[in-house]
Short mmCIF file of C-alpha atoms and ligand atoms in Angstrom, two decimals:
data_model
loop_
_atom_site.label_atom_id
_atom_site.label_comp_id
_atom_site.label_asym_id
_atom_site.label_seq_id
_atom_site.Cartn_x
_atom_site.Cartn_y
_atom_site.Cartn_z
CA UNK A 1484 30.55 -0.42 1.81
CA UNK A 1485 28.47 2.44 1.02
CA UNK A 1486 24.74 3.93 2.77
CA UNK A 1487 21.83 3.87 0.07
CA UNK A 1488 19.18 5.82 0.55
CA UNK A 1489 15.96 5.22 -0.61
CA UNK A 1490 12.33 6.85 -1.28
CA UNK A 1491 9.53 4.38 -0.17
CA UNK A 1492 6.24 5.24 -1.56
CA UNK A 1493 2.28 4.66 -0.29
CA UNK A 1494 0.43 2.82 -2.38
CA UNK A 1495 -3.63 3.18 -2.50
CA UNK A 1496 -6.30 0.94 -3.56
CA UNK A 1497 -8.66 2.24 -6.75
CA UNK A 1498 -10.02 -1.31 -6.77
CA UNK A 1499 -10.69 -4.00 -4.30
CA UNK A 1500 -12.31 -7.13 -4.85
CA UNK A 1501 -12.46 -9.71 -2.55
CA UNK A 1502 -13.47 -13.17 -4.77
CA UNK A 1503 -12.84 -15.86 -2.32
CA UNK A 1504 -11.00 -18.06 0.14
CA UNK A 1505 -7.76 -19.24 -0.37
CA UNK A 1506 -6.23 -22.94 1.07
CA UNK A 1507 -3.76 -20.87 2.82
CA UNK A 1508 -6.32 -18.80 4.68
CA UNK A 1509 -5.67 -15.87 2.59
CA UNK A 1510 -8.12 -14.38 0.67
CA UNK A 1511 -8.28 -14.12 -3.09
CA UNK A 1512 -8.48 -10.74 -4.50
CA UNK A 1513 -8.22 -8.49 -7.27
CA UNK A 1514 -7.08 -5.21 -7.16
CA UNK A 1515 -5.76 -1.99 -8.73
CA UNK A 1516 -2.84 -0.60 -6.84
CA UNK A 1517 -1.24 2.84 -7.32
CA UNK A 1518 1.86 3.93 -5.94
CA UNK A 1519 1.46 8.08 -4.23
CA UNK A 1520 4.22 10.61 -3.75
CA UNK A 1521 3.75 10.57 0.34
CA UNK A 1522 6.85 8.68 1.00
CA UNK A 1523 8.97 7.38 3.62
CA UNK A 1524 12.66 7.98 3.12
CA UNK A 1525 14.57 4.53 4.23
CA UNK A 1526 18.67 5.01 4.62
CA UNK A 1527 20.77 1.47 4.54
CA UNK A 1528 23.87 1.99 6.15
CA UNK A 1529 26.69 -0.52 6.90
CA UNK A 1530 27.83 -0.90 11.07
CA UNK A 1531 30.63 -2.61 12.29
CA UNK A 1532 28.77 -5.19 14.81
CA UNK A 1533 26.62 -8.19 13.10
CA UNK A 1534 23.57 -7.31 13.78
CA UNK A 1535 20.50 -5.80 12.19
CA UNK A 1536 19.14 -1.75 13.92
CA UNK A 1537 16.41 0.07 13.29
CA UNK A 1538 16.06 3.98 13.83
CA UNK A 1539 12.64 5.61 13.03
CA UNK A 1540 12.05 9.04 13.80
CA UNK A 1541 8.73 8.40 15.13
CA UNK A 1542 8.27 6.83 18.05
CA UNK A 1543 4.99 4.70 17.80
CA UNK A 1544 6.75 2.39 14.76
CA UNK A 1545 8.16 -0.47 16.82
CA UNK A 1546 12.03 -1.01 16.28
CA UNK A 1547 12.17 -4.19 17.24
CA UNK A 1548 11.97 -7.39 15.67
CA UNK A 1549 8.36 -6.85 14.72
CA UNK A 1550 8.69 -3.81 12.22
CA UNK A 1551 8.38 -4.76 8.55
CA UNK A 1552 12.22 -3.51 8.07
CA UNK A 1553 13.72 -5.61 10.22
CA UNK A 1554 11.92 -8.93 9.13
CA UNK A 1555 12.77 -7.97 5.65
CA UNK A 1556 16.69 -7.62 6.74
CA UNK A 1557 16.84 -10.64 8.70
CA UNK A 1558 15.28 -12.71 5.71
CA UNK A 1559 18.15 -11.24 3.17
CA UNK A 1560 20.37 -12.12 5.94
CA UNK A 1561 18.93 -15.93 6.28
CA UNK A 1562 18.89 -15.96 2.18
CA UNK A 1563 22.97 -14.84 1.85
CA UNK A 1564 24.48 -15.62 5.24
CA UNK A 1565 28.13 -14.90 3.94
CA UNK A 1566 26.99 -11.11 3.19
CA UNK A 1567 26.70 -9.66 7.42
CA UNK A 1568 30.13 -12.07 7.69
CA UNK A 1569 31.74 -10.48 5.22
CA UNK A 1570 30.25 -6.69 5.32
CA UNK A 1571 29.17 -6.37 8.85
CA UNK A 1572 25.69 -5.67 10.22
CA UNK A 1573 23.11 -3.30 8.79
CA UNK A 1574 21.44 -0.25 10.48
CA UNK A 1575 18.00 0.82 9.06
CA UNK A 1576 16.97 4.57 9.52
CA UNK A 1577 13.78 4.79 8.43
CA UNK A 1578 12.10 8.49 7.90
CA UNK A 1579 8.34 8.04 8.41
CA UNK A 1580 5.90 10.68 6.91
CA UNK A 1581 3.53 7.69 5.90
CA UNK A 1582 0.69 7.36 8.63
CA UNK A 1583 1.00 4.02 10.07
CA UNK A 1584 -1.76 1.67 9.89
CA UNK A 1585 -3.87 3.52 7.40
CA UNK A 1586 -4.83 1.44 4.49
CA UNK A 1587 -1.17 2.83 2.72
CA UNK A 1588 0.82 0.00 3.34
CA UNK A 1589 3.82 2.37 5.06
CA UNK A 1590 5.26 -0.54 6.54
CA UNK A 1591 5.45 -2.99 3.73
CA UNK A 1592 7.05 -0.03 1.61
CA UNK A 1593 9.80 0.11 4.15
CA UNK A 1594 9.90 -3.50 4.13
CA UNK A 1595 10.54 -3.30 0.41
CA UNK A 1596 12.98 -0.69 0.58
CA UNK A 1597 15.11 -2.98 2.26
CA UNK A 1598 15.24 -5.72 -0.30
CA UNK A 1599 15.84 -2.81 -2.74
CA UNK A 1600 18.80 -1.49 -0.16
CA UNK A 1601 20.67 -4.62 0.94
CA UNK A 1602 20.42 -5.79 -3.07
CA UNK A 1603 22.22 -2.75 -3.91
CA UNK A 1604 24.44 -2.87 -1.01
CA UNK A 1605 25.82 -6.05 -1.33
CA UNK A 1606 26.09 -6.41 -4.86
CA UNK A 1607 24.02 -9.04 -5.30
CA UNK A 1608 22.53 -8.52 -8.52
CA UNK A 1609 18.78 -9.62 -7.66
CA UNK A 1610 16.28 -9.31 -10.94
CA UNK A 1611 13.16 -7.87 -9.83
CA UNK A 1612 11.42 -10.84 -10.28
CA UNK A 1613 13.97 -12.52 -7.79
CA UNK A 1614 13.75 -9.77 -5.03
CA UNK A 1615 9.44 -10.02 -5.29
CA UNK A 1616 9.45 -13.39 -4.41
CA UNK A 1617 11.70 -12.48 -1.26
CA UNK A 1618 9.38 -9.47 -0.78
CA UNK A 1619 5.80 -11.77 -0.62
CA UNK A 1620 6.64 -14.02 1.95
CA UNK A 1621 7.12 -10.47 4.35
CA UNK A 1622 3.59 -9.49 3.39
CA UNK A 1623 1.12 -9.70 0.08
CA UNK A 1624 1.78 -5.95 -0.51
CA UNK A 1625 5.54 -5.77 -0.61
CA UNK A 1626 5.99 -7.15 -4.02
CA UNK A 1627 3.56 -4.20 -5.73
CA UNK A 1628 5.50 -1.63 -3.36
CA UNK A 1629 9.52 -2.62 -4.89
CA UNK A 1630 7.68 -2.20 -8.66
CA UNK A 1631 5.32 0.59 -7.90
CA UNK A 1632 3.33 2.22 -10.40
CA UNK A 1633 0.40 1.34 -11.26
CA UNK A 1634 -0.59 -2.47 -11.49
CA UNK A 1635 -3.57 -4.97 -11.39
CA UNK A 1636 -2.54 -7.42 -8.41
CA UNK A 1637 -3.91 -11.03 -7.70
CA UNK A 1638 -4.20 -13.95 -6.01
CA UNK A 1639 -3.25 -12.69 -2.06
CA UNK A 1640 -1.93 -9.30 -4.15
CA UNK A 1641 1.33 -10.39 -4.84
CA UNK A 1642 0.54 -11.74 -9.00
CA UNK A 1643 1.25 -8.44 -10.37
CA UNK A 1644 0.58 -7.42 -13.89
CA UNK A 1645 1.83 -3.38 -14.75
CA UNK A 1646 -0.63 -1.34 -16.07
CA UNK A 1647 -0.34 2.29 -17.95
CA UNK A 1648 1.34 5.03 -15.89
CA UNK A 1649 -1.26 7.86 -14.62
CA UNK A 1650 0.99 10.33 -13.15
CA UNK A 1651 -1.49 13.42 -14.58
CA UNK A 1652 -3.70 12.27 -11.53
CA UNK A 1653 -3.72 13.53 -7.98
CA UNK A 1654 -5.30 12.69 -4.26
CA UNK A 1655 -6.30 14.36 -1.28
CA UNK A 1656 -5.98 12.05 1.79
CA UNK A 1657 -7.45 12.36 5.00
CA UNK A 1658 -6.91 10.54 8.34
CA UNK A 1659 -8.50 10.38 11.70
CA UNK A 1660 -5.02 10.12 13.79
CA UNK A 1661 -6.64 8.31 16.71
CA UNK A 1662 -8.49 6.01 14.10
CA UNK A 1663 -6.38 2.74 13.30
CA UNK A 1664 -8.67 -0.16 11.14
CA UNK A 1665 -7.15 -3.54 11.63
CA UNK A 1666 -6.97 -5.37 8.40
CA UNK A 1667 -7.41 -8.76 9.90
CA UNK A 1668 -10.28 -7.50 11.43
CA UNK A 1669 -11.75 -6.01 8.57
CA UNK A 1670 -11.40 -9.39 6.19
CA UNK A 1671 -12.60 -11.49 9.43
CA UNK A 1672 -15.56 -8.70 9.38
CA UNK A 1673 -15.93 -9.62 5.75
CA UNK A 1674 -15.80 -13.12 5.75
CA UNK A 1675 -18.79 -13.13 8.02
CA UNK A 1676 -20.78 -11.29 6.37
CA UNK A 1677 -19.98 -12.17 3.23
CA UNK A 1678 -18.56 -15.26 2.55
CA UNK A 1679 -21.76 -16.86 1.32
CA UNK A 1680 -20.94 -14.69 -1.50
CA UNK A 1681 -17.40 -16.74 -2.18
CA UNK A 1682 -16.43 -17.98 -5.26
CA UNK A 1683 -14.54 -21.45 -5.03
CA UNK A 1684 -14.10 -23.70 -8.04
CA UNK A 1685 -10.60 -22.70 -9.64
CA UNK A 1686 -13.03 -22.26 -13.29
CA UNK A 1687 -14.83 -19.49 -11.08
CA UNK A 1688 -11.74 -18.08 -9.76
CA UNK A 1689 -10.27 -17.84 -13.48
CA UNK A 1690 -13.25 -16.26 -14.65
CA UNK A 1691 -13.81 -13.35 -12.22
CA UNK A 1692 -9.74 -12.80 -12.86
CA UNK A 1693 -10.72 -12.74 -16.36
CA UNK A 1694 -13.50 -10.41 -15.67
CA UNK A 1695 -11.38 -7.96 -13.65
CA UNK A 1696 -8.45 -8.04 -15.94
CA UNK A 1697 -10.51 -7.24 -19.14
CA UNK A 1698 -12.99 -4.77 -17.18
CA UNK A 1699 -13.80 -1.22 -17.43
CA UNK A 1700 -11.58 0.00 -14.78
CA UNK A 1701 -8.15 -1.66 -16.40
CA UNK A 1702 -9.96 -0.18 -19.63
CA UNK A 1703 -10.39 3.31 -18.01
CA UNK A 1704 -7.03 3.38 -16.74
CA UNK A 1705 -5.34 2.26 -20.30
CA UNK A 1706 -7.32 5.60 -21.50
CA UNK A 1707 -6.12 7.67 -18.86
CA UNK A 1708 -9.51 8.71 -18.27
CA UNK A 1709 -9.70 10.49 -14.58
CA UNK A 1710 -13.28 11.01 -14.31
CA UNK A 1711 -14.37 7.36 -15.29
CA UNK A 1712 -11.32 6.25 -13.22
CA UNK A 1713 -13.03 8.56 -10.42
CA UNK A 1714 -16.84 6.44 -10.93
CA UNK A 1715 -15.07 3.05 -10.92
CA UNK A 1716 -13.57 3.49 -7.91
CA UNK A 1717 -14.54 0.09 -5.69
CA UNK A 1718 -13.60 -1.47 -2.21
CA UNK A 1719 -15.70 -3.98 -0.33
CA UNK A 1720 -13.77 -3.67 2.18
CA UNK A 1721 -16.36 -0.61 2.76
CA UNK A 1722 -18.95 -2.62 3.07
CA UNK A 1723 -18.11 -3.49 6.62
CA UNK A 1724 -15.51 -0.37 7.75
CA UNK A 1725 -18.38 2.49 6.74
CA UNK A 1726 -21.38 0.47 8.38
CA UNK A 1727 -19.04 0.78 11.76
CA UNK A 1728 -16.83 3.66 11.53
CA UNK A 1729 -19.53 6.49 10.90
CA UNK A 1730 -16.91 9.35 10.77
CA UNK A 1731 -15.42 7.46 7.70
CA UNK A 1732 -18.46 7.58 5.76
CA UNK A 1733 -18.66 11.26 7.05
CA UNK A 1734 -15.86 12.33 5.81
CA UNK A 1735 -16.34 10.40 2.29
CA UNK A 1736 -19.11 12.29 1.77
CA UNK A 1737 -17.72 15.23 2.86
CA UNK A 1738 -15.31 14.83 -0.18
CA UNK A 1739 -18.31 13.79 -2.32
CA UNK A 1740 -19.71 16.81 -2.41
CA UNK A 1741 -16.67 18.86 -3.32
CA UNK A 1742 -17.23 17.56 -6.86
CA UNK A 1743 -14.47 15.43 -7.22
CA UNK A 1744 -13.73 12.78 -9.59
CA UNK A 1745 -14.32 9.82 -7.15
CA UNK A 1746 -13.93 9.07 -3.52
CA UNK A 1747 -12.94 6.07 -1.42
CA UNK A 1748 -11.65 4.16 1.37
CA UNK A 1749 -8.18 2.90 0.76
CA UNK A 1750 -7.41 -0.49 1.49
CA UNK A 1751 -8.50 -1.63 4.82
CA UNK A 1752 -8.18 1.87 5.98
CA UNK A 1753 -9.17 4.02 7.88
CA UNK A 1754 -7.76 7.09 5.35
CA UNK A 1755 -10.04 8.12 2.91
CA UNK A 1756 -8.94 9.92 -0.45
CA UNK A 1757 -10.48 11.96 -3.12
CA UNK A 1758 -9.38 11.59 -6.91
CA UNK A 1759 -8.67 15.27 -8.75
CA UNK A 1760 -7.72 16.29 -11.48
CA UNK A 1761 -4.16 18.84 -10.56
CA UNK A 1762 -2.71 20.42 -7.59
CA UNK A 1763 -4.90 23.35 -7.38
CA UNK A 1764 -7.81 21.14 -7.30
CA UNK A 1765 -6.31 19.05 -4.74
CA UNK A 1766 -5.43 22.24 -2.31
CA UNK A 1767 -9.29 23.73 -2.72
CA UNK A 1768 -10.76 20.48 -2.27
CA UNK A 1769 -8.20 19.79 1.07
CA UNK A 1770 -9.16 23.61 2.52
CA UNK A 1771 -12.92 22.85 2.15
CA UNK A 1772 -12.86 19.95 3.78
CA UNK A 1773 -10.53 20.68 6.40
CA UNK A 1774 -12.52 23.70 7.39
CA UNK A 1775 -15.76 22.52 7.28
CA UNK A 1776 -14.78 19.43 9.21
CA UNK A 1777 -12.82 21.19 11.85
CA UNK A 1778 -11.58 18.43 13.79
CA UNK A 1779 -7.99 18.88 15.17
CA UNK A 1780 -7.79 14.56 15.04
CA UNK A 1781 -8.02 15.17 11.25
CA UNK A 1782 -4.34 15.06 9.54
CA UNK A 1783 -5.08 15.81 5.38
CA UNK A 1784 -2.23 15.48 2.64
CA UNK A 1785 -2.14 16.30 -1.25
CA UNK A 1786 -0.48 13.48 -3.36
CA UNK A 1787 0.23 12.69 -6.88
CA UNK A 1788 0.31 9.40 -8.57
CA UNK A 1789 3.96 8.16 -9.16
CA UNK A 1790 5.32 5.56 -12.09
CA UNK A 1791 7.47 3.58 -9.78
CA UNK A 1792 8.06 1.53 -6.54
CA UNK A 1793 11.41 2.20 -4.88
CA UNK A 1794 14.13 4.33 -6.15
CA UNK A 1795 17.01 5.84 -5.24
CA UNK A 1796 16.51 9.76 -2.80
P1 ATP B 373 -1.51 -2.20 4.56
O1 ATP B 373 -2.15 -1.18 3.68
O2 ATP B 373 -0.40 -3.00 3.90
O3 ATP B 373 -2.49 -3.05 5.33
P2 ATP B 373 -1.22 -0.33 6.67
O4 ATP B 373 -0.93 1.03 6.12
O5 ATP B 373 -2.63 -0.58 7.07
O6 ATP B 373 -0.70 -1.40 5.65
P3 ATP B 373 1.18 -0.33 8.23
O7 ATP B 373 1.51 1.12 8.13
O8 ATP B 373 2.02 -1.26 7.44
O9 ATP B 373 -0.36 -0.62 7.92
O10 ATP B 373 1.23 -0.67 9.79
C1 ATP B 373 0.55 -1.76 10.35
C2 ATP B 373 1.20 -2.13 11.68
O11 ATP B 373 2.50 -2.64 11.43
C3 ATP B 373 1.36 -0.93 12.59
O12 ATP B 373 0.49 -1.09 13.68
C4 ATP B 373 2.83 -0.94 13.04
O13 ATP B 373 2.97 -1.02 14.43
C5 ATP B 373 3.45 -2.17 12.40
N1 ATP B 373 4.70 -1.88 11.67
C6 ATP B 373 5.74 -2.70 11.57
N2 ATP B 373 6.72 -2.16 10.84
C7 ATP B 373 6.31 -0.95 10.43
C8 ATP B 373 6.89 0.08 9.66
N3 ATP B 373 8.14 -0.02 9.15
N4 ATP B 373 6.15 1.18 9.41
C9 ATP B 373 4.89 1.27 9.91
N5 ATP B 373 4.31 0.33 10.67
C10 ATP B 373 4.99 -0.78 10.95
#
């Protein structure tokens, strides 16, 4: 038995729709996911004792049975119970430089990187398709983060459909560290204010799919247009985070007016991003911020858009 090691990147919203309930209390959505170079490196390594570890080098990720790593593990485990018999336990040393609960999804990418680990581990063989499945009933954005790229997702955010690559494209990200945005609060939030707005009959549902899938953001992206990619940019999920969060909107239009392509909220976040155009762009537009901000709680990264999920360091 071999260690695999594995990058795990963040993902961030360009689109988010929220269309409706869902019978299983989810919500219905539609969204345009893209997978960043800030990554967490995740290391699967065989130990002699059946059990399942976890070793994170930062201390606030809980390594117990709650992280995203370990429920991923223990459901492989549950789905081929002969493997841990046969190989041993696994320990899972995961490398964090993805903020935790920032809008990024940093823990369902390490989740992910497990299927991806223990697939390759114990020869199973898994088709992507196969290991997705696995990956959705850990959390609706673990499918999207074994793929990667750049993808329209639906239903809770796990019906995935690949879109055209746009690695020319980069991202300044910036998060408050003391800030953390809790998504359930944020779609409870929502759903209050909201939910009059709800689409339910299934024809309705179909239709604002339809909308979404044939609109002009999948249309901008499929032209690899940046700057109408930049004025498409769309997350309700602002519509109740920015209203209560003040220093988000601050800082959002702190990027606005360093002439960027677009600027927005990412997922349920609180890190905000701005779309540029190239690296250079992306440092200038990171010092001006950073210094007319000035706030030591303010951590900033530069980021390019990647074509895939997980892959092998
Ligand atoms: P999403 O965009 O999918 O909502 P997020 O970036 O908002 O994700 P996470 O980074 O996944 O949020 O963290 C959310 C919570 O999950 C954190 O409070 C953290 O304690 C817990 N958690 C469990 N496992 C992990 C992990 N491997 N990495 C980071 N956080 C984890």
């Amino acid at each position: 038995m071999r260690s695999y090691s594995l990058i795990a990147p963040a993902k961030i919203n360009l689109y988010l729709e929220i269309i409706g309930d869902r019978a299983d209390g989810f919500h219905e959505l539609a969204m345009v996911l893209q997978s960043i170079s800030l990554s967490d490196r995740v290391t699967i390594n065989p130990i002699g004792i059946d059990a399942i570890t976890i070793r994170c080098n930062d201390p606030t990720i809980p390594s117990d049975r709650t992280n995203l790593a370990y429920r991923a593990a223990a459901l492989m485990v549950d789905q081929f119970p002969d493997m841990m018999a046969r190989h041993g336990g696994i320990e899972i040393d995961i490398h964090k430089q993805i903020p935790a609960a920032a809008g990024l999804a940093g823990g369902s990418t390490d989740a992910a990187a497990v299927f991806v680990g223990l697939d390759l581990m114990w020869d199973l063989g898994l088709t992507q398709g196969e290991l997705q499945t696995f990956a959705a009933q850990i959390g609706s954005d673990v499918p999207f983060c074994i793929s990667g790229g750049t993808a329209l997702a639906t239903g809770r955010g796990e019906v995935l459909s690949p879109l055209m690559n746009l690695d020319h494209l980069y991202v300044v990200l910036a998060k408050y560290k003391n800030l953390a945005i809790s998504t359930p609060w944020a779609y409870k939030t929502y759903r209050q204010q909201f939910g009059h707005t709800y689409v339910s009959a299934p024809q309705d549902l179909q239709s604002r799919h339809d909308r979404v899938h044939s609109g002009s953001m999948v249309s901008a992206i499929v032209k690899r247009d940046g700057a109408k990619i930049g004025r498409l940019l769309h997350n309700d999920l602002e519509k109740v985070a920015l209203p209560e969060y003040p220093q988000i909107q601050a800082l959002r239009d702190a990027f606005a007016a360093q002439n960027v392509l677009g600027t927005m909220m990412s997922g349920s976040g609180p890190t905000v991003f701005a779309l540029v155009a190239n690296q250079t762009e992306a440092d200038r537009v990171l010092g001006a911020v950073r210094g007319q901000m000035a706030d030591p709680d303010l951590a900033f990264w530069t980021a390019q858009f990647v074509p895939n999920g997980i892959h092998l360091a």
